[in-house]
GROMACS .gro file of C-alpha atoms in nm:
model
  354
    1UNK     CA    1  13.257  10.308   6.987
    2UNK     CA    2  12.940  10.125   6.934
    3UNK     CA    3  12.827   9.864   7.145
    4UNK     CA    4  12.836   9.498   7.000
    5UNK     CA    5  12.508   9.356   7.109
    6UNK     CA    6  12.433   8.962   7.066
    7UNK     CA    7  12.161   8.844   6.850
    8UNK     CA    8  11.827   8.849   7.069
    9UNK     CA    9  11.728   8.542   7.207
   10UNK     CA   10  11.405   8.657   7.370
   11UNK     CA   11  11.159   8.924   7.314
   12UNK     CA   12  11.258   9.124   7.622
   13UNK     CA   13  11.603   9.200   7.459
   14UNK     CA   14  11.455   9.255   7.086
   15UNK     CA   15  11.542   9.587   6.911
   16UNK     CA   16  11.176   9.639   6.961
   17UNK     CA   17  11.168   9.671   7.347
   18UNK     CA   18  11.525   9.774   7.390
   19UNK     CA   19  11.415  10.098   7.144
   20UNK     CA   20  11.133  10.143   7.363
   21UNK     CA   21  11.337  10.197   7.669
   22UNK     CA   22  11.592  10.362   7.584
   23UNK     CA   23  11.867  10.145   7.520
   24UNK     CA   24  12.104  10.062   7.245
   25UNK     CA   25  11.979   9.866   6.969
   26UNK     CA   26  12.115   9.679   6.725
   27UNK     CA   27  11.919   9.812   6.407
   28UNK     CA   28  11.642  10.061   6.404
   29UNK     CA   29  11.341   9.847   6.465
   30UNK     CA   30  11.053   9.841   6.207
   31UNK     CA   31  10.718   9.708   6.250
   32UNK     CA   32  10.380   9.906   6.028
   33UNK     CA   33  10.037  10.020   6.184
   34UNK     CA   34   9.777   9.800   6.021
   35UNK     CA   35  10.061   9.541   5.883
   36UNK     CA   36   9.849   9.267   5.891
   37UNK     CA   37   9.507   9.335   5.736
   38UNK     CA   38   9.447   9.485   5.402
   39UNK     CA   39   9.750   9.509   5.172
   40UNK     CA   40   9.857   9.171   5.203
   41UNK     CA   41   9.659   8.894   4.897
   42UNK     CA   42   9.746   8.631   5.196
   43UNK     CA   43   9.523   8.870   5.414
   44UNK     CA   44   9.200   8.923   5.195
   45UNK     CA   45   9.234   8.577   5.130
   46UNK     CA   46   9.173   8.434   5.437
   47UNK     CA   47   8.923   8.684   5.533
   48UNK     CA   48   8.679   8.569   5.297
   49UNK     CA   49   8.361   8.471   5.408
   50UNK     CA   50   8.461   8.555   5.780
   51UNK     CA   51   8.331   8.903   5.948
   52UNK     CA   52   8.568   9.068   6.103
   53UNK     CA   53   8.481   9.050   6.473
   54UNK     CA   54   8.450   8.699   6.407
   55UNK     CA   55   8.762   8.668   6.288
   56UNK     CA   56   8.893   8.918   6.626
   57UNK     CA   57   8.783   8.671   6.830
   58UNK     CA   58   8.918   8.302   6.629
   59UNK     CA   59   9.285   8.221   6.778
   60UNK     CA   60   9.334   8.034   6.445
   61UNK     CA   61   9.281   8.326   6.197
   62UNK     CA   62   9.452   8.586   6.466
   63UNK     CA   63   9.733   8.392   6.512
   64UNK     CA   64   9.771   8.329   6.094
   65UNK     CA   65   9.679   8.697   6.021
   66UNK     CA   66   9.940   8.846   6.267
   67UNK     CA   67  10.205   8.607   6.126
   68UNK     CA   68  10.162   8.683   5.816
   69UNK     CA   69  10.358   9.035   5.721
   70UNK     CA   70  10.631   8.915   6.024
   71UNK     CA   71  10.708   8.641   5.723
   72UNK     CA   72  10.657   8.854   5.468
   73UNK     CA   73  10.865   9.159   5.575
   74UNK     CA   74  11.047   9.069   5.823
   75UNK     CA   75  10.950   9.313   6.082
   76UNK     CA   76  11.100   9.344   6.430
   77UNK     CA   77  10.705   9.306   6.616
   78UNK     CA   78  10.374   9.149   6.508
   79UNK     CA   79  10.053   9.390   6.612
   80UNK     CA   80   9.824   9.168   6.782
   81UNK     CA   81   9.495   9.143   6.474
   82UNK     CA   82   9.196   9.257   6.664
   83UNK     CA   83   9.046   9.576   6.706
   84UNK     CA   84   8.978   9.875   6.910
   85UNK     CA   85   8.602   9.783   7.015
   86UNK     CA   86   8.636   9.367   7.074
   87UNK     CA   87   8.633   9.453   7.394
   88UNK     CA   88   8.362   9.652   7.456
   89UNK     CA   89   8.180   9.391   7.240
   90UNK     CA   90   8.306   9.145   7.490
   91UNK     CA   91   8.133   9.279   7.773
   92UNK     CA   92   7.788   9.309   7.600
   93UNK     CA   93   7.789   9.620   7.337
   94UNK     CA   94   7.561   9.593   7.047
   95UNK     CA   95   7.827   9.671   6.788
   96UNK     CA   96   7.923   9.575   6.422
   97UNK     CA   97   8.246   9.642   6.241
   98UNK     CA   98   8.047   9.768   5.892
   99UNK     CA   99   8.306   9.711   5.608
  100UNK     CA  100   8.349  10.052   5.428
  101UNK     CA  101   8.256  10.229   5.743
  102UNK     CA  102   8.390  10.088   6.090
  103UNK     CA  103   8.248  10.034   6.411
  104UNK     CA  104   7.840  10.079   6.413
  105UNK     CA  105   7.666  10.105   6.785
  106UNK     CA  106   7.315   9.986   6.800
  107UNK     CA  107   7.216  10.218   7.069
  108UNK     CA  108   7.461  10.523   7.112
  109UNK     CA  109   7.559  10.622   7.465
  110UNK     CA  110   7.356  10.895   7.516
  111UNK     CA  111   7.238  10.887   7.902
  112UNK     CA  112   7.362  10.798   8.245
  113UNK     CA  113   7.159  10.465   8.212
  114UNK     CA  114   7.362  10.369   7.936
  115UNK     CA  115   7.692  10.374   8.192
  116UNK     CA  116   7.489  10.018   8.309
  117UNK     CA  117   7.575   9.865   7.966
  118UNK     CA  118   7.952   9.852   8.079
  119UNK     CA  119   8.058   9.613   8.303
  120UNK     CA  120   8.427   9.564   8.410
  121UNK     CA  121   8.630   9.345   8.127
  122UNK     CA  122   8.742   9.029   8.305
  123UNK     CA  123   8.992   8.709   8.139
  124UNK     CA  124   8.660   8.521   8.149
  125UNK     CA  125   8.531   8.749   7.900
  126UNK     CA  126   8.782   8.681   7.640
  127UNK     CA  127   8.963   8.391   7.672
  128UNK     CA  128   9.009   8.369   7.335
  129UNK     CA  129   9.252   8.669   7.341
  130UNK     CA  130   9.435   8.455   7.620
  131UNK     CA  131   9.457   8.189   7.397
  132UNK     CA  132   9.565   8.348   7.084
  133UNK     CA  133   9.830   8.614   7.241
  134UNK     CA  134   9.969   8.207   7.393
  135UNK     CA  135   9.992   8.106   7.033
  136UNK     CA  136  10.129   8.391   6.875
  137UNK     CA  137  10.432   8.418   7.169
  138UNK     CA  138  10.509   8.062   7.124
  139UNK     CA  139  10.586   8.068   6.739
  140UNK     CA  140  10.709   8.421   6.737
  141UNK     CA  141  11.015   8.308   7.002
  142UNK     CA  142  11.253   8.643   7.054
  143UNK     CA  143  11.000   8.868   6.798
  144UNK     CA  144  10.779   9.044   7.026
  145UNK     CA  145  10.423   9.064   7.017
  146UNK     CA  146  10.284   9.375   7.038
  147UNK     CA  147   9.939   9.429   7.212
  148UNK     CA  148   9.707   9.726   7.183
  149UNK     CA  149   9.376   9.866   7.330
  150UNK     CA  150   9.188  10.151   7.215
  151UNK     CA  151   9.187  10.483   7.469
  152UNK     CA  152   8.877  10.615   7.622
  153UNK     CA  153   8.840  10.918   7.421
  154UNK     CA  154   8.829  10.806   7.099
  155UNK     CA  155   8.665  10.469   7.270
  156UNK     CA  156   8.415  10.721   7.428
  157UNK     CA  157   8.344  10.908   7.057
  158UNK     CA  158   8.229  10.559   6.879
  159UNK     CA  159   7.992  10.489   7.175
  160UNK     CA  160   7.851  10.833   7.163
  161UNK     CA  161   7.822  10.929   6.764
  162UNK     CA  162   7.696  10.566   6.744
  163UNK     CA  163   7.956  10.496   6.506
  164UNK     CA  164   8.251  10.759   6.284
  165UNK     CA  165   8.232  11.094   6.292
  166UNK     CA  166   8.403  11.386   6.055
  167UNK     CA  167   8.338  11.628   6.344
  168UNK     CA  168   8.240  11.452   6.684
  169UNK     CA  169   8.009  11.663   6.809
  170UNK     CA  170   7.775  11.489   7.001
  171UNK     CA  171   8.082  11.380   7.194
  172UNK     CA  172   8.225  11.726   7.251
  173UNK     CA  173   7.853  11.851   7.369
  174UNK     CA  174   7.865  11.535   7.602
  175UNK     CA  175   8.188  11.662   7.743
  176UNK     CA  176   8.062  12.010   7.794
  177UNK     CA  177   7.716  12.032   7.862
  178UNK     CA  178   7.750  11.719   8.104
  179UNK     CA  179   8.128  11.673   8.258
  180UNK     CA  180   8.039  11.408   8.544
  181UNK     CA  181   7.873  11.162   8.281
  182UNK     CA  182   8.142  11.271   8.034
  183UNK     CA  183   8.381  11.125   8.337
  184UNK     CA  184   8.179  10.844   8.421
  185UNK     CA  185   8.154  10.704   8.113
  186UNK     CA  186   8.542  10.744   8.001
  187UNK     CA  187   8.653  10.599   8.384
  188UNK     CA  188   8.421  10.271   8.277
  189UNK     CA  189   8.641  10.280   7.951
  190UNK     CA  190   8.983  10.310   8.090
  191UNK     CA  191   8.893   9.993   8.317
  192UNK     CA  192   8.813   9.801   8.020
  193UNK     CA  193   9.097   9.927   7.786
  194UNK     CA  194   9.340   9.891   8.081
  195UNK     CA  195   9.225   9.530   8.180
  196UNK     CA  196   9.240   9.438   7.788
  197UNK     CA  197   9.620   9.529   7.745
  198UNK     CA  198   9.660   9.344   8.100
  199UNK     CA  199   9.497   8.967   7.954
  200UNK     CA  200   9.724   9.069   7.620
  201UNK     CA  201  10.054   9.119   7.868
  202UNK     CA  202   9.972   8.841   8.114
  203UNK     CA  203   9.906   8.629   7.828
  204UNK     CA  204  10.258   8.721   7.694
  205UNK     CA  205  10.270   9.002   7.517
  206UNK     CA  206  10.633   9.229   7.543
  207UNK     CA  207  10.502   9.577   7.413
  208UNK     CA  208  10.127   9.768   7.414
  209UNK     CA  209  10.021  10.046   7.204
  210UNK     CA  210   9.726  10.256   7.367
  211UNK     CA  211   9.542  10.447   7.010
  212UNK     CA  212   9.386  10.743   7.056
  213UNK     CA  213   9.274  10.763   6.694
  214UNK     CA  214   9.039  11.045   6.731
  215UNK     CA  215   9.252  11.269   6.963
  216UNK     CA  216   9.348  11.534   6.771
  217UNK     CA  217   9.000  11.680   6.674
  218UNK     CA  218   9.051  11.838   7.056
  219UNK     CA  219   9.216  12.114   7.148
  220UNK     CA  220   9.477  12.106   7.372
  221UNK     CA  221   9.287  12.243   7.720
  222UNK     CA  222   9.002  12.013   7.654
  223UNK     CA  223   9.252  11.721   7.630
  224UNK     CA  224   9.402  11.754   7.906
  225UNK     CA  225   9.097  11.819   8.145
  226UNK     CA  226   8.858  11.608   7.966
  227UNK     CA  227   9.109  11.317   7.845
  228UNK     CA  228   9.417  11.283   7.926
  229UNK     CA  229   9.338  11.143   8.336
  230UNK     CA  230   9.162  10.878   8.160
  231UNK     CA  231   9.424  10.764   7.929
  232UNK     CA  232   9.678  10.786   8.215
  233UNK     CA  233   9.424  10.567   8.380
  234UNK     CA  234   9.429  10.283   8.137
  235UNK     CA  235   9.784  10.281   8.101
  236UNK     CA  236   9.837  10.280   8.447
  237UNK     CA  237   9.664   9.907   8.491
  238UNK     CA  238  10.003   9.731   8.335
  239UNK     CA  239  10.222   9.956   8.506
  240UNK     CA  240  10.326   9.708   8.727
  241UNK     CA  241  10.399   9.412   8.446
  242UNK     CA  242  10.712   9.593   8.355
  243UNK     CA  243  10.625   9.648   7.950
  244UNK     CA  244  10.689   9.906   7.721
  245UNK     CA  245  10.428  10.114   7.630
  246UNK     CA  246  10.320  10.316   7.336
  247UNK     CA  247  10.083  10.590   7.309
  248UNK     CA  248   9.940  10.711   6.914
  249UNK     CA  249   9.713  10.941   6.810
  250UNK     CA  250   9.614  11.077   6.502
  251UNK     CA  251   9.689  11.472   6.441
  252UNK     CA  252   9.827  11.532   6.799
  253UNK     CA  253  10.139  11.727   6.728
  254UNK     CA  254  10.001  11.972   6.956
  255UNK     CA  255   9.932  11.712   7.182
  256UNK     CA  256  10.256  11.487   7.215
  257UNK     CA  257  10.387  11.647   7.551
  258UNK     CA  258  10.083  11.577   7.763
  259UNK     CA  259  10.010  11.227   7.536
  260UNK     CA  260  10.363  11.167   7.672
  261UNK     CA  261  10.269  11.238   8.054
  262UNK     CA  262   9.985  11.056   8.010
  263UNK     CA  263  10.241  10.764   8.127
  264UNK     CA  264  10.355  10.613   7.765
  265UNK     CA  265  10.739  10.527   7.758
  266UNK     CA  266  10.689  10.586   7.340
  267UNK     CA  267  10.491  10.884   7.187
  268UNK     CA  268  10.367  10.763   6.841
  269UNK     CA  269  10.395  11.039   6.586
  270UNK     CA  270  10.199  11.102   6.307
  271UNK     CA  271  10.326  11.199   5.931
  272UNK     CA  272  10.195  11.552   5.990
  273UNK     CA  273  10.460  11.646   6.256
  274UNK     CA  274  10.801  11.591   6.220
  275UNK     CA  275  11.022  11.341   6.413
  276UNK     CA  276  11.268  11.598   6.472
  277UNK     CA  277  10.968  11.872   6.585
  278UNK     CA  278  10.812  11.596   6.783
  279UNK     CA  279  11.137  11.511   7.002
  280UNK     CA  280  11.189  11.876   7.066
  281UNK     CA  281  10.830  11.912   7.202
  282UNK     CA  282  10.949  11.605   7.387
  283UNK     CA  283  11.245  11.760   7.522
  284UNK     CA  284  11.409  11.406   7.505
  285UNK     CA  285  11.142  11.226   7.781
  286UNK     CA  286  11.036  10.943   7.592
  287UNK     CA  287  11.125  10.747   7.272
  288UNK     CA  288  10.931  10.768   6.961
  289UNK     CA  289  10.741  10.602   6.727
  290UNK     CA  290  10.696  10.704   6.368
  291UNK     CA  291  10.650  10.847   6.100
  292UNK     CA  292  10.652  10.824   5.736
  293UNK     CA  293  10.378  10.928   5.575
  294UNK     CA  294  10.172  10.629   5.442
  295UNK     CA  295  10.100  10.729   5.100
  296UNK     CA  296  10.478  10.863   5.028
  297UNK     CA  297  10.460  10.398   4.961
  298UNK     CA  298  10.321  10.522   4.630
  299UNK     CA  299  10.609  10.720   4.488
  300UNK     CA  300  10.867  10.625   4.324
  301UNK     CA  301  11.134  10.469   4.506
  302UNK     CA  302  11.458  10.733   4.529
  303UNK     CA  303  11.170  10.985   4.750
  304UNK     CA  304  11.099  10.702   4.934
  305UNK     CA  305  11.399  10.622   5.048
  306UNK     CA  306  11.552  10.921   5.112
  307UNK     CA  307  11.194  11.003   5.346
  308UNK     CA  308  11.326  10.688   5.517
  309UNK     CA  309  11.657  10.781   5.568
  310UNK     CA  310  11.593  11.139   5.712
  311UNK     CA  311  11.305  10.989   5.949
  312UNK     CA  312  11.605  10.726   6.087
  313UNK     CA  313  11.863  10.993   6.139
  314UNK     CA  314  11.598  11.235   6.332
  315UNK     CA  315  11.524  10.972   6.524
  316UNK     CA  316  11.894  10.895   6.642
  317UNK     CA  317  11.791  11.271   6.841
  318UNK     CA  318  11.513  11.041   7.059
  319UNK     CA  319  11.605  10.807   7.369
  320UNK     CA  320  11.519  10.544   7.161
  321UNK     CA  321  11.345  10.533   6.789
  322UNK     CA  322  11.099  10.294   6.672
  323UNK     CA  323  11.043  10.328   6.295
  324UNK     CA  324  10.689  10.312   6.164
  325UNK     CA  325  10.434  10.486   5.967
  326UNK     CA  326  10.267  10.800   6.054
  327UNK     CA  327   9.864  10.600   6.049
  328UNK     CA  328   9.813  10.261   5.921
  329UNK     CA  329   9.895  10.074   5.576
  330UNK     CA  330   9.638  10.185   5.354
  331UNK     CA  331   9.472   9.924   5.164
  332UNK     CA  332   9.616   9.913   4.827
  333UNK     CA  333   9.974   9.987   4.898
  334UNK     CA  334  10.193   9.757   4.741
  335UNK     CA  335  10.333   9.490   4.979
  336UNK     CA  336  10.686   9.429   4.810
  337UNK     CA  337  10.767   9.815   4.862
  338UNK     CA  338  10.728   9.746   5.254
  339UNK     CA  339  10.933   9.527   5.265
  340UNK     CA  340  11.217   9.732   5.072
  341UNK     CA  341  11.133   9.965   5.373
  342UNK     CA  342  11.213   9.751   5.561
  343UNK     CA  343  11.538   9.641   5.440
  344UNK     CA  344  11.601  10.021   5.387
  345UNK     CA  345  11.563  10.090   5.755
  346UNK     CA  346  11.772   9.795   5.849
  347UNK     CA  347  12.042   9.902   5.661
  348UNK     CA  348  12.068  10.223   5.826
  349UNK     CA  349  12.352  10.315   6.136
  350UNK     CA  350  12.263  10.319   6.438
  351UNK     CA  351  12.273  10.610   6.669
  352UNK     CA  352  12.589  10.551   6.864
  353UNK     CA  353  12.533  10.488   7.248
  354UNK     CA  354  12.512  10.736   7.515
   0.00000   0.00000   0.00000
C-alpha cells in the first residue's frame, strides 16, 4: 500500500529532494533544463535591452526570471538563471556571452601562465548570487531552488577553444600533449565550480546540478583519467551541506556509471539513452534525471504524451525519478504544451514504496 505523504511544507521534504534521495514521493517531480530563459514572451521581455551577464549578476531580474515558468507551469524546482561561466567572470575572465553563439574568451587558456588568471572564487566575489539565491528561497517557501555550476571539463573546453567548439580539439591536444597543465588548470576549475554551488547552498539553495555539457565528445578512458577526479572534486566541496546533487551531461550514455561515481546522488540522462538503459547501466545506485527528448514538444500531442508516460513508468525502475528533458527548452517551443507536460506527469502513479 502506498504511503500517504502530507503536503510539503518546506523544500527539504518537496517531491524534488525526496526523488533525489531515494524516497517516496508524492508525484513524479517535474522541473525543465533551461525553463526560464527563451520560450517564455515574459522572458524575452524582460531581457530587452539587458546583456545577459548583466542580467546573471542583477538579483532583481534573477529572482523575476527564475519565478517566472514556477508560475507559469507549475514545476516542482526553479533552476537558479545564471550561467555556467559567471563565475569564472567573477574572478577576473575576459569573457562575453555572444547571443547566437555563447561564451567568447578574450584570451584562450593556452599556457601555464594563464593558470595565474584564476584565482579561488570567494562569497566576496559574488555577493550578488548570495543575495538573489536569499530572494528566490524566501518567495519560493517549500519549492526548492535548484543551484547549478558548470564542471571543469566542459568549463576547461570554453577557456581553451576560446569560446564553442563542434570538435574540441585544442582541448583534447591540451589533455594529451600536456597532462600536468591539463590537471592544473581543471583542479583551479573544480575550486571555483565547487565554491559556486557552496555560496548557492549556503545561501539556501535545496538541490545542485553540476553540467558537464561537453562530456560526451570523450571517450570513456579519457574521461575517467582526464575528467572525472575533477568533477568528483567539485562536487565534493558541498558534500558536507547535506544537498542533493545532480550530475548532466550531454551524450554520456556511455558515460553514466563513472558520471555517477563521480559523487552525484542523480545521473541526468539525455534523450539519446533510454531511462530504462540508463538505470541498468546504473545498476540501481543513484536516481535519475530525465529524459524526453526536447523537440518530441513539437508533435502533436497523443506522441507526446504517451513519450511522457513511458519515461514515468521506466523511471518507477530508479531509486528515485526526477522527470525532465533530455537538454534544455529550445527556444521556440511552445510554452502552453509544457505545461500540459506538466500536468501529464503529475497525473501519473507513483511507483509504490520499497
Amino acid at each position: 500500500m502506498q504511503q500517504r505523504l502530507e503536503a510539503a511544507t518546506t523544500p527539504a521534504d518537496s517531491d524534488l529532494v525526496r526523488a533525489a534521495r531515494g524516497l517516496p514521493v508524492r508525484r513524479t517531480p517535474v522541473w525543465f533544463m533551461r525553463q526560464a530563459g527563451r520560450s517564455l514572451p515574459e522572458y524575452r521581455a524582460l531581457r530587452e535591452g539587458n546583456e545577459m551577464l548583466a542580467a546573471c549578476r542583477t538579483p532583481d531580474l534573477v529572482t523575476e526570471i527564475t519565478m517566472q515558468p514556477v508560475r507559469r507551469h507549475g514545476v516542482d524546482g526553479a533552476i537558479f538563471f545564471s550561467d555556467i561561466v559567471v563565475p569564472v567572470h567573477a574572478v577576473g575572465v575576459d569573457l562575453d556571452i555572444v547571443p547566437g553563439r555563447g561564451p567568447v574568451v578574450a584570451e584562450p587558456f593556452r599556457t601555464r601562465a594563464d593558470l595565474d588568471r584564476l584565482p579561488e572564487l570567494t562569497p566576496e566575489h559574488v555577493p550578488d548570487i548570495t543575495e538573489s539565491v536569499r530572494r528566490l528561497v524566501a518567495e519560493l517557501g517549500p519549492v526548492p531552488l535548484i543551484g547549478f555550476a558548470g564542471a571543469p571539463f566542459t568549463l576547461a573546453s570554453y577557456l581553451v577553444e576560446g569560446g564553442p567548439s563542434k570538435n574540441h580539439e585544442r582541448t583534447k591536444a591540451l589533455m594529451h600533449g600536456d597532462p600536468r597543465l591539463w590537471h592544473d588548470l581543471c583542479e583551479r576549475l573544480a575550486r571555483i565550480a565547487g565554491a559556486f554551488l557552496r555560496v548557492q547552498v549556503e545561501a539556501g539553495a535545496s538541490v545542485v546540478q553540476l553540467f558537464d555539457s561537453w562530456a560526451g565528445f570523450l571517450s570513456r578512458a579519457d574521461y575517467v583519467t582526464h575528467v572525472q577526479p575533477h568533477s568528483a572534486a567539485a562536487l565534493a566541496m558541498v558534500a558536507d551541506l547535506d544537498v542533493p546533487t545532480i550530475h548532466f551531461g550531454v551524450g554520456t550514455g556511455e558515460l553514466l556509471r563513472d558520471m555517477g561515481a563521480a559523487g552525484a546522488d542523480v545521473v541526468g540522462v539525455d534523450y539519446r539513452t533510454s531511462l530504462a538503459d540508463a538505470i541498468e547501466r546504473l545498476e540501481g545506485r543513484h536516481a535519475v534525471q530525465g529524459n524526453l527528448d526536447p523537440a518530441l514538444l513539437f508533435a502533436p500531442w497523443e506522441p507526446l504524451a504517451a513519450a511522457v508516460e513511458r519515461i514515468v513508468a521506466e523511471g518507477h525502475a530508479a531509486p528515485g525519478h526526477i522527470f525532465n528533458l533530455g537538454h534544455g527548452v529550445l527556444p521556440t517551443t511552445d510554452p502552453d504544451v509544457l505545461t500540459r507536460v506538466v500536468e501529464l506527469v503529475h497525473q501519473q502513479p507513483v511507483r509504490a514504496a520499497r
